[in-house]
Amino acid sequence: MESETIIRLSKNKSNQRQAKLIQQLGYILVWACGFIAIAAVFWIMSYVLLQGIRVIDYEFLFTRPAGGVSGEGGISTTVVSTVYLVVLTIAMATPLGIGAAIYLVEYAGEVSKESKFVAFLIEAARTGVEILAGVPSIVFGLFGFALFVLYLRFGFSLLSASLSGAALVLPTIIRTSEEALLTVPRSYREGSLSLGATRWHTIYNVVLPNAMPGIVTGVVLSVGRIIAETAIFWVTLGGSFYLPRTVMHSGRSLALHVYMLASETRAFDKAMGTAAILILTIIVLNLAINLISRGISKRLAGGK
Amino acid sequence: MSLNNHADKFIVENLEVFYGKFRALKDVNMAIRANAITSFIGPSGCGKSTYLRAFNRMNDLIPNTTTRGLIEKDARDIKGLDIVDLRKTVGMIFQRPNPFPKSIFDNIAYGPRAHGIKSKARLAEIVERSLRQAVLWDEVKDRLHKSALAISGGQQQRLCIARALAVEPDVLLMDEPASALDPIATLKIEELIQELKETLTIVIVTHNMQQAARASDFTAFFNMDEDRGGYLVEFGPTASVFTNPEKKLTEDYISGRFG
């Protein structure tokens, strides 16, 4: 009897020791995973930044690319093109995306009540958005090339590019906005409606402000996407290194410039320099998301 | 007590509520007295909250819900009323306090603003009056512009009552307004309800039998059928429902034999 207890106790002890060992191994494993992942990202970023910083100076930033295989010149016009492209694309995609999300979350349920066919259409739209979010950007590029550049004769232009870009980020904006709207508690909506506020008043004054951090995140992610995408703009924006004067002019975004410098010129250092600027932009953008979301959350909680 | 001297605020005839094909509430007939407190009691799932939400057509918001039958408010079919007008006059307090994540002031001013009142002086006046009516003014007057989420749960619920009062309803529907609150906060809400009765018709759903017995003038007891649909068992003056119930089921429920 007694010896049995002792055996059971020692068995317990060895079990405990084993559990502790597994726990330690697990800890080391996830720590290593985290370390490797972060180190890899840091390595790539610091390599590009260190390589790139050497060519970045006043002249690099404020002169336009000279063109040709030497890759001489700076990046001024590509920075401006990128800004134009981002502003145009976001200006088109954001209202449309948020509007679609509001419809899907706030109104679609009620409309589907009316007829089976409408419910089917709405379900199809929802699935469509999900599929589009996973389609490679070059597919949107080809679509834009066929429709805007060729068929509608917009040519290689800011207009073609931003329309295609808007189509590319629209699913992202719709989905993040949808998620953001769904996180707003139903009790807020009920509280507002029970006071006799209209549906729209409720959405505008209670639902949207509370969904704003999520919506802003989606929009800023889209800005990042537009800055980073290359292939889609290669077939819609063209690649002119001159300053686009109207939306019908061709241009060259920073990412496109990196690609062209690296693949068609000898100026690999300038490609690195441009890439460094790209990375810095993305970092600033991410900091901006954090600040904006935090600002909105604080204002909401603080009441002012 | 004579039943005919007082005006009825609501007349309910053959009311049924369906969730899809499921009949959640069947064939309710009832008259709800103006300037009185009517309480709905019954076990969970008996449809009493669903019934309450029929009075300001809040069930319309839930997909697949259909309502049949008639509810008349002041002798007018509420289906024919504009939904905004209906909800303006029929306020609702929810189970969990649901202040908006805005300042106390903006919470109270929300309804009036939604109905087009813009003048700052006028809004300030409404906010003060509503908070005083909800006996919350003294507790929050120094922090009107602080977040409504920073006050206690009991205060939040009184804030929600003040918010509802700000649009000057003549009916207040309350869905277990004290179930998330501690006993002292509950008592304050109950006292408040007694005061509000002077000017308002109050319909309150409660799980708490003592609350129904001590705070209401009329009591409706609901139960769940074998098919899980809710129905009205008994309705009458609270005193007689509690001391001399007509139905055996009511007596069993009140004496705690089930529920």
XYZ file of C-alpha atoms in Angstrom, chain B residues 88-222:
135
model
C -40.485 59.568 -30.041
C -43.547 59.113 -27.876
C -42.733 55.565 -26.737
C -39.329 55.562 -25.068
C -37.426 52.409 -24.243
C -34.963 51.433 -21.508
C -32.886 48.328 -22.103
C -31.684 45.526 -19.889
C -28.097 46.715 -19.893
C -27.462 50.456 -19.661
C -26.477 51.503 -23.178
C -25.203 55.083 -23.059
C -23.467 56.162 -26.247
C -19.693 56.619 -25.944
C -20.195 60.362 -25.868
C -20.322 62.931 -23.088
C -23.202 62.932 -20.596
C -24.511 66.123 -22.189
C -24.344 64.736 -25.719
C -26.127 61.569 -24.614
C -29.115 63.487 -23.296
C -29.081 65.960 -26.162
C -28.956 63.135 -28.712
C -32.706 62.691 -29.066
C -33.617 66.391 -29.182
C -30.839 66.976 -31.721
C -32.131 64.093 -33.827
C -35.462 65.886 -33.883
C -33.950 69.105 -35.067
C -33.342 71.165 -31.934
C -30.140 73.129 -32.475
C -30.244 76.033 -30.023
C -27.581 75.568 -27.370
C -29.610 77.269 -24.675
C -32.630 75.137 -25.440
C -30.535 71.941 -25.391
C -28.896 72.886 -22.098
C -32.340 73.466 -20.631
C -33.598 70.077 -21.850
C -30.495 68.320 -20.527
C -30.911 69.841 -17.070
C -34.646 69.142 -16.944
C -34.218 65.530 -18.049
C -31.380 64.853 -15.620
C -33.415 66.365 -12.778
C -36.391 64.210 -13.733
C -34.152 61.145 -13.608
C -32.744 62.306 -10.243
C -29.244 62.354 -11.631
C -28.595 66.071 -11.954
C -26.848 66.590 -8.619
C -24.541 63.649 -9.226
C -23.350 64.679 -12.670
C -23.873 68.425 -13.014
C -20.150 69.114 -12.615
C -19.079 66.662 -15.276
C -21.636 67.021 -18.026
C -18.897 67.065 -20.620
C -17.126 63.978 -19.331
C -17.715 60.565 -20.880
C -20.968 58.856 -19.973
C -19.047 55.592 -19.735
C -17.150 56.848 -16.677
C -20.155 56.848 -14.309
C -21.451 53.796 -12.418
C -23.860 51.248 -13.893
C -26.792 52.535 -11.852
C -26.042 56.100 -12.887
C -25.725 54.976 -16.502
C -29.172 53.415 -16.363
C -30.654 56.627 -14.930
C -28.777 58.487 -17.651
C -30.522 56.268 -20.211
C -33.850 57.112 -18.575
C -32.973 60.816 -18.737
C -31.985 60.357 -22.376
C -35.381 58.806 -23.110
C -37.193 61.553 -21.165
C -35.421 64.257 -23.158
C -37.647 63.616 -26.179
C -40.735 63.931 -23.952
C -42.376 60.551 -24.492
C -45.716 59.671 -22.930
C -44.824 55.989 -22.553
C -41.689 54.359 -21.188
C -41.012 50.702 -21.975
C -38.493 49.111 -19.636
C -36.919 45.740 -20.371
C -35.632 44.434 -17.034
C -34.048 47.821 -16.339
C -32.527 46.792 -13.027
C -31.325 43.280 -13.784
C -27.721 44.399 -14.276
C -27.683 46.615 -11.188
C -26.926 46.212 -7.504
C -29.774 46.380 -4.915
C -29.244 50.041 -4.017
C -29.170 51.150 -7.637
C -32.248 48.986 -8.224
C -34.099 50.734 -5.420
C -33.258 54.131 -6.882
C -34.621 53.073 -10.260
C -37.807 51.808 -8.617
C -38.318 55.076 -6.736
C -37.730 56.936 -9.957
C -40.322 54.843 -11.771
C -42.914 55.715 -9.106
C -42.247 59.412 -9.646
C -42.374 59.132 -13.416
C -45.762 57.466 -13.249
C -47.294 60.899 -12.576
C -46.668 61.923 -16.158
C -45.971 58.703 -18.011
C -47.400 55.307 -18.779
C -44.846 52.724 -17.764
C -44.580 49.147 -18.958
C -41.874 47.121 -17.291
C -40.617 43.604 -17.906
C -39.129 42.068 -14.805
C -37.741 38.806 -13.545
C -38.044 40.001 -10.031
C -41.409 39.095 -8.542
C -41.021 41.356 -5.512
C -40.302 44.220 -7.857
C -43.493 43.571 -9.794
C -45.481 43.188 -6.567
C -44.255 46.344 -4.901
C -43.770 48.625 -7.892
C -46.605 47.990 -10.324
C -50.322 48.683 -10.550
C -51.090 45.940 -13.041
C -49.395 42.631 -13.658
C -49.446 40.354 -16.672
C -48.161 36.831 -16.223
C -46.801 35.068 -19.306
